[in-house]
Every structure is written in structure tokens, then in C-alpha cells.
Amino acid sequence: PYTTLFRSGIDLNKSDASFFVTIKGTEGSNLNRLLTKKGVARQSRLLNLVVPGNFSIRFVTHPYSNKEFVGFLNDNLGDFYKTIGIDLSKTVKVMKYFTGETSGGMTFKKRRGLDMEIAAVLDDSVERKPDFLKSVYIPWLIDYTEKIVNASKNANTYAQYMPHLVRTAESKVSGQRVWGVKGWFTVQPATGGKPEKMPVSIRMTVKDGLLLAASDDKSLGALIKAVKDLKPGPAAGPLFEVKMRTAGLTANGAGKNSGASGSMSGSMPGSGELIMTADIREGELVVEDKMRVDDIKRIVASAMKRRKQQNPSAGDRRQNRAGQKTPPVKKKRALTPDTAGYWRSEERRVGKECR
């Protein structure tokens, strides 16, 4: 029997356009129990936190039965992932240390690669080792990415795009012990061409029940300072929200065409903000992508202009390799009864029809 009810649609008005999907578990199903769970903690440790960096992508997640959610994924998808060499039960064991609440940002820059800052709340009710990052989290992270790479190779799919990570040296920032990883992953330029390797570096520390991560020690120091005086309060807004500045999205463009922002690639044309949310409403998971209509018009107009510049029509007068203008193609004039050769062509046509 089916355990999931699925609906999708488009909502369009004068100011905004959105595409939404709703998912609901049927009565008695595991999904229904997860989405209708009572007594969900709605206290936020990261209330009003805005990570210091200048990022094209910003995201916030609120706590919601994190252990149950990851366990649900393992119960329903664990056997499938085992067939490709990935054990989700290990992920469940690591995720039990987190409440699910995060706040962060990221962008992609030329030469620097992935630039990011993330704060994640640890679950104080779960006992963890003092060197949790060094002995538990980082070994899992490296092992998990390697398993994904191997699974992709075996499936002959996207192995070249997967991250490859190794440990980096320990350091100290603002009196905190810092561990990290570095590596690279690959992006495919939207404008075509060969895939490009993008470096990634993650420096991490644990402070006051928060796992803090950034691309370098300097940024990590700024993040440590930003969370210093945070006070918890009632969570507000959807469970999951991502805001993306389309003019700064760079993971799928070409490095040679990067703009003044120093991005890894030629960004999406035009400008605007895409907002993605996921929330639970009356026992339904509602996922929505939303954008202002004016932003969509601007992006479409800019994309059409760029396309016309890159691919001029055949009728346009353009320069050839010798620097001379190519004359437009002459169209054949249609034959009429007053045109020489018209009756001869008619005789041939009638003769074919008679035969």
C-alpha cells in the first residue's frame, strides 16, 4: 500500500511566482508519525545569527526531531544505500550529536574555491568526547565522502564531481583548538567546456555547544566572535530556508568569464533572489521555491540578450574572418503566371499527377 500522498503546483500573482510540493504520510505510516510528532522543540540557539561573511547563499535550519528524521531515512533508504557501499547507520550515529539547527552561508570564488561559514548546534543531552571533532566527526566525514566517490565509480556516474578530503594540521584560534580538512571537488561550467576543479578547505572547532566551521582560521575567528553573545529564544520561520542571490551563483559557470565579484564562474544572468523553504504544516511537509516576478523578467531578458550576442541569427550582417561583411542570403522569388518558366513547371507538375 502507498504510504505517501504527493501534490505539486504553481502559485503566480503580480509580485511573486512559486513552485511548491507537499508530501503527507498516510495514517499509520512512519512518515505520518514523523510529520505529526508532538512536543517538537522550537527553541533556537542561533536566534538572529547572521554569519559574518559576504555570501551568495545563506541558509537557516531549525531543530526538528533530528535523530528521528535521520533514523527515518536509514529505515527507508538504508538497504538501497548498502547496495552501493554506503552505510547510513554510521551517519545516524554521528547525527545524533546534533539538534538539526544550523545557520550559515557559502559562495564560490575563483582560485579560493568554496568559501563558507557554518554554525551547528550540538545536542547537550548526548555525551560526546572532548576531542569529538578529531576522533568522531572528521573521520566520519572523510570516510563518508570516500564511500560516495567509490559508489559513484562503481555506478559509472558522477565520481569526478565528488569531493576528495584529507586532514589538515591542528591550530588554535581565539584560544580554541581547531582541526580541519581540505580537498577539492569538480564543477561543470554552465557555458560548457571542461569540468573545473574547485578547492575546498574547512576549519572546525567546538565552543559552547556549537560546532563552528569556516574556510580559514581568520574567518573562523570572526564566527567565534559572532556567536559569543547569542541568547536562545523561540524559533521563528520555516524549518529550513535558503536564500540565493542569483547574480552571485557561481558553481555552474566558467572561471574565465568571472565577474568583478571574483567568482569561480560566469554567474546566472540578471539579478534577483531565489528563496527555498521547507516547513511542516498540519502534518504535511511543504517545499516551496519562490522568486519575485520582476526578478524573473530581468533574468530572462538578460539571458536572451546574452544568447543573441553569442549566437547571432543567420540573417544578421556580420564580419567574416577576413573582416569583410557577409551579404545576406537572397531568397528565391516565388513563381507566378507572369514569371518565365512558370508554365513549364506547371506542365511537369500536372504530368506527374496524371501519371
XYZ file of C-alpha atoms in Angstrom:
355
model
C 0.000 0.000 0.000
C 1.072 3.572 -0.639
C 2.311 5.482 2.412
C 2.846 8.908 0.827
C 0.481 11.485 -0.643
C 2.220 13.816 -3.081
C 0.954 17.082 -4.600
C 2.656 19.831 -6.610
C 1.610 23.122 -8.130
C 2.471 26.660 -9.206
C 1.302 29.822 -7.475
C 1.559 33.002 -9.537
C 0.477 36.539 -8.674
C 1.537 40.068 -9.665
C 4.556 40.164 -7.384
C 5.769 36.560 -6.848
C 5.982 33.204 -8.587
C 6.415 29.986 -6.649
C 6.555 26.251 -7.278
C 5.527 24.057 -4.377
C 5.425 20.387 -3.456
C 3.546 18.885 -0.494
C 4.230 15.454 0.992
C 1.974 13.765 3.517
C 2.163 10.332 5.075
C -0.964 8.205 5.151
C -2.482 7.358 8.522
C -0.301 4.943 10.497
C 2.783 5.263 8.258
C 6.273 6.083 9.604
C 6.246 9.323 7.605
C 2.938 10.350 9.147
C 4.304 9.738 12.641
C 7.382 11.832 11.842
C 5.412 14.762 10.413
C 2.817 14.798 13.188
C 5.258 14.330 16.088
C 4.139 16.211 19.205
C 6.258 18.263 21.551
C 8.796 19.405 18.955
C 11.478 21.667 20.432
C 11.128 25.137 18.928
C 13.798 26.923 20.987
C 16.562 28.428 18.868
C 20.193 28.670 19.997
C 21.164 30.624 16.880
C 18.366 33.183 17.032
C 19.085 36.136 14.698
C 22.591 34.887 13.882
C 23.905 36.194 10.571
C 27.313 34.694 9.791
C 29.848 37.485 9.118
C 30.968 36.672 5.548
C 29.588 38.089 2.286
C 27.831 35.070 0.786
C 25.651 34.421 -2.269
C 23.869 31.578 -0.472
C 22.583 31.824 3.101
C 20.651 29.123 4.945
C 18.947 28.520 8.281
C 17.504 25.313 9.734
C 15.534 24.991 12.973
C 15.606 21.963 15.287
C 13.088 19.267 14.493
C 13.450 15.687 15.756
C 16.836 15.355 14.088
C 17.547 11.825 15.350
C 14.108 10.602 14.293
C 14.440 12.200 10.863
C 17.844 10.649 10.096
C 16.621 7.339 11.502
C 13.616 7.524 9.182
C 15.954 7.952 6.191
C 18.029 4.974 7.292
C 14.958 2.774 7.841
C 13.570 3.576 4.385
C 16.697 4.071 2.276
C 19.374 2.204 4.240
C 19.126 -1.065 2.302
C 19.379 0.756 -1.026
C 22.491 2.667 0.028
C 24.125 -0.533 1.305
C 23.893 -1.977 -2.209
C 26.157 0.856 -3.447
C 28.560 0.650 -0.498
C 27.230 3.401 1.804
C 26.182 2.572 5.365
C 23.664 5.186 6.519
C 23.649 3.724 10.037
C 27.048 5.406 10.593
C 25.518 8.724 9.592
C 22.695 8.148 12.087
C 25.282 7.630 14.848
C 27.015 10.930 14.008
C 23.820 12.957 13.504
C 22.592 12.019 16.999
C 25.105 14.576 18.320
C 23.260 17.434 16.555
C 19.866 19.066 17.124
C 19.463 19.892 13.430
C 19.679 23.661 13.954
C 22.198 25.447 11.723
C 22.951 28.873 10.295
C 25.489 29.541 7.572
C 26.473 30.869 4.213
C 28.581 29.912 1.226
C 29.730 31.159 -2.126
C 32.126 30.005 -4.844
C 35.161 32.108 -5.716
C 37.814 31.856 -8.370
C 41.088 30.400 -7.039
C 39.789 30.338 -3.438
C 37.046 27.855 -4.313
C 34.302 27.200 -1.779
C 34.040 29.999 0.795
C 31.806 29.130 3.745
C 30.886 29.705 7.394
C 28.535 27.425 9.356
C 27.348 27.192 12.950
C 25.617 23.944 14.004
C 24.050 23.271 17.405
C 25.205 20.162 19.267
C 22.759 18.195 21.426
C 23.885 18.646 25.028
C 21.805 15.648 26.125
C 24.131 13.335 24.162
C 27.526 12.704 25.773
C 30.498 13.290 23.461
C 34.269 13.046 23.737
C 36.344 16.204 24.362
C 38.069 15.612 21.009
C 34.743 14.869 19.237
C 35.853 16.608 16.044
C 39.194 14.821 15.824
C 38.081 11.334 16.824
C 34.470 11.130 15.573
C 33.289 13.810 13.182
C 36.280 14.274 10.853
C 36.937 10.503 10.441
C 33.248 10.042 9.545
C 33.331 12.989 7.100
C 36.404 11.677 5.247
C 35.089 8.097 5.204
C 31.632 9.200 4.019
C 32.979 11.245 1.086
C 35.263 8.369 0.071
C 32.322 5.967 0.135
C 30.327 8.342 -2.116
C 33.243 8.588 -4.562
C 33.631 4.799 -4.710
C 29.883 4.286 -5.102
C 29.854 6.766 -7.991
C 32.767 4.990 -9.659
C 31.026 1.634 -9.336
C 27.845 3.097 -10.806
C 29.869 4.846 -13.520
C 28.121 8.142 -12.761
C 29.436 11.336 -11.153
C 32.656 10.248 -9.419
C 34.646 13.119 -10.921
C 32.326 15.660 -9.283
C 32.544 14.219 -5.775
C 34.711 15.756 -3.006
C 38.076 14.285 -2.029
C 39.196 15.225 1.506
C 42.296 14.819 3.694
C 43.141 16.064 7.200
C 44.950 19.363 7.771
C 47.168 20.469 10.658
C 45.770 21.431 14.056
C 45.880 25.094 15.123
C 44.481 27.472 17.745
C 42.067 30.362 17.150
C 40.837 32.625 19.974
C 42.069 30.015 22.448
C 40.120 27.223 20.726
C 41.670 24.025 19.333
C 40.967 23.852 15.607
C 41.007 20.842 13.292
C 40.266 20.677 9.594
C 40.154 19.021 6.212
C 40.973 20.151 2.708
C 40.494 18.804 -0.788
C 38.677 19.548 -3.979
C 35.562 18.810 -5.947
C 34.633 19.455 -9.545
C 32.063 21.741 -11.133
C 30.753 21.783 -14.687
C 30.691 25.280 -16.259
C 27.209 26.310 -17.367
C 28.738 27.815 -20.501
C 30.238 24.466 -21.477
C 33.841 23.350 -21.618
C 35.857 21.042 -19.405
C 34.940 20.477 -15.740
C 36.937 22.635 -13.324
C 38.469 21.548 -10.021
C 37.399 23.722 -7.095
C 39.451 23.716 -3.867
C 37.715 23.378 -0.514
C 39.097 23.937 2.985
C 37.144 23.536 6.241
C 38.471 24.614 9.651
C 36.391 23.492 12.654
C 36.107 23.934 16.385
C 33.571 23.278 19.162
C 32.648 26.119 21.522
C 29.765 26.403 24.000
C 27.845 23.527 22.455
C 28.263 24.770 18.888
C 30.239 23.226 16.038
C 31.715 26.173 14.137
C 33.233 25.795 10.662
C 34.795 28.217 8.178
C 37.132 28.198 5.196
C 40.166 29.531 7.108
C 41.260 30.396 10.630
C 40.663 34.140 10.160
C 37.036 33.611 9.144
C 36.618 31.082 11.952
C 37.821 33.707 14.423
C 35.173 36.149 13.159
C 32.496 33.441 13.514
C 33.598 32.655 17.091
C 33.193 36.349 17.908
C 29.755 36.492 16.214
C 28.278 33.673 18.352
C 29.825 34.868 21.620
C 26.804 36.754 22.984
C 23.955 34.771 21.412
C 20.924 34.207 23.592
C 18.353 31.454 22.906
C 14.750 32.276 22.144
C 11.612 30.931 20.438
C 12.327 29.717 16.908
C 10.537 31.640 14.145
C 10.098 30.971 10.450
C 10.144 27.747 8.424
C 12.158 24.702 9.469
C 14.508 25.183 6.505
C 15.215 28.305 4.455
C 17.795 29.055 1.770
C 18.226 32.464 0.147
C 20.309 32.646 -3.037
C 21.379 35.787 -4.873
C 21.157 34.713 -8.497
C 23.731 37.269 -9.665
C 26.283 35.627 -7.383
C 25.570 31.952 -8.011
C 28.808 30.702 -9.456
C 29.060 26.962 -9.096
C 27.924 26.381 -12.657
C 29.711 28.943 -14.788
C 33.099 29.353 -16.445
C 36.106 30.602 -14.498
C 37.469 32.641 -17.385
C 34.269 34.658 -17.503
C 34.078 35.513 -13.827
C 32.853 38.967 -12.983
C 34.049 41.645 -10.593
C 32.911 39.583 -7.636
C 35.878 37.269 -8.198
C 33.554 34.324 -8.550
C 34.545 30.939 -9.863
C 32.369 31.295 -12.892
C 30.139 33.409 -15.091
C 27.129 33.779 -12.834
C 23.486 33.459 -13.699
C 22.405 36.422 -15.840
C 20.361 39.228 -14.376
C 19.845 39.708 -10.670
C 17.377 38.683 -8.010
C 16.852 36.390 -5.049
C 15.570 32.818 -5.051
C 14.079 31.668 -1.737
C 13.687 27.960 -0.985
C 11.792 26.847 2.118
C 10.630 23.617 3.727
C 8.185 23.528 6.596
C 5.674 21.238 8.287
C 2.099 22.484 8.223
C -0.785 20.441 9.607
C 1.061 17.144 9.154
C 2.331 17.973 5.656
C 5.880 18.684 4.507
C 5.648 21.742 2.236
C 8.623 22.565 -0.007
C 8.493 25.848 -1.935
C 10.728 27.753 -4.376
C 9.806 31.429 -4.613
C 11.032 34.383 -6.662
C 9.800 37.869 -7.487
C 8.220 38.207 -10.938
C 10.305 41.309 -11.726
C 13.496 39.352 -10.969
C 12.392 36.538 -13.275
C 11.697 39.031 -16.091
C 15.127 40.602 -15.588
C 16.903 37.243 -15.683
C 15.022 36.073 -18.802
C 15.714 39.357 -20.623
C 19.395 39.219 -19.709
C 19.668 35.563 -20.777
C 18.021 36.284 -24.155
C 20.360 39.229 -24.731
C 23.400 37.094 -23.915
C 22.176 34.304 -26.171
C 21.662 36.723 -29.063
C 25.180 38.091 -28.595
C 26.667 34.587 -28.570
C 24.522 33.217 -31.429
C 23.604 35.927 -33.982
C 20.870 34.941 -36.436
C 21.745 33.867 -39.992
C 20.117 36.992 -41.439
C 22.314 39.361 -39.438
C 25.127 41.168 -41.269
C 28.335 40.060 -39.538
C 32.071 40.111 -40.026
C 33.775 37.074 -41.577
C 37.358 36.042 -40.858
C 38.750 38.390 -43.491
C 36.993 41.330 -41.860
C 34.513 41.703 -44.719
C 30.778 41.924 -44.290
C 28.904 38.832 -45.389
C 25.971 39.740 -47.653
C 22.574 38.496 -46.535
C 21.256 35.329 -48.177
C 18.962 36.120 -51.144
C 15.570 34.462 -51.011
C 14.211 32.781 -54.173
C 11.283 34.643 -55.700
C 8.073 32.603 -55.888
C 6.905 31.678 -59.454
C 3.693 33.326 -60.732
C 1.844 33.038 -64.086
C 3.760 36.140 -65.276
C 7.134 34.655 -64.400
C 9.256 32.963 -67.072
C 9.320 29.205 -66.513
C 6.037 29.149 -64.575
C 4.079 27.195 -67.249
C 6.899 24.716 -67.846
C 6.938 23.908 -64.116
C 3.132 23.596 -64.156
C 3.309 21.157 -67.078
C 5.780 19.000 -65.141
C 3.572 19.091 -62.037
C 0.409 18.172 -63.945
C 2.218 15.437 -65.834
C 3.375 13.859 -62.534
C -0.163 13.985 -61.136
C -1.592 12.308 -64.305
C 0.959 9.525 -64.108
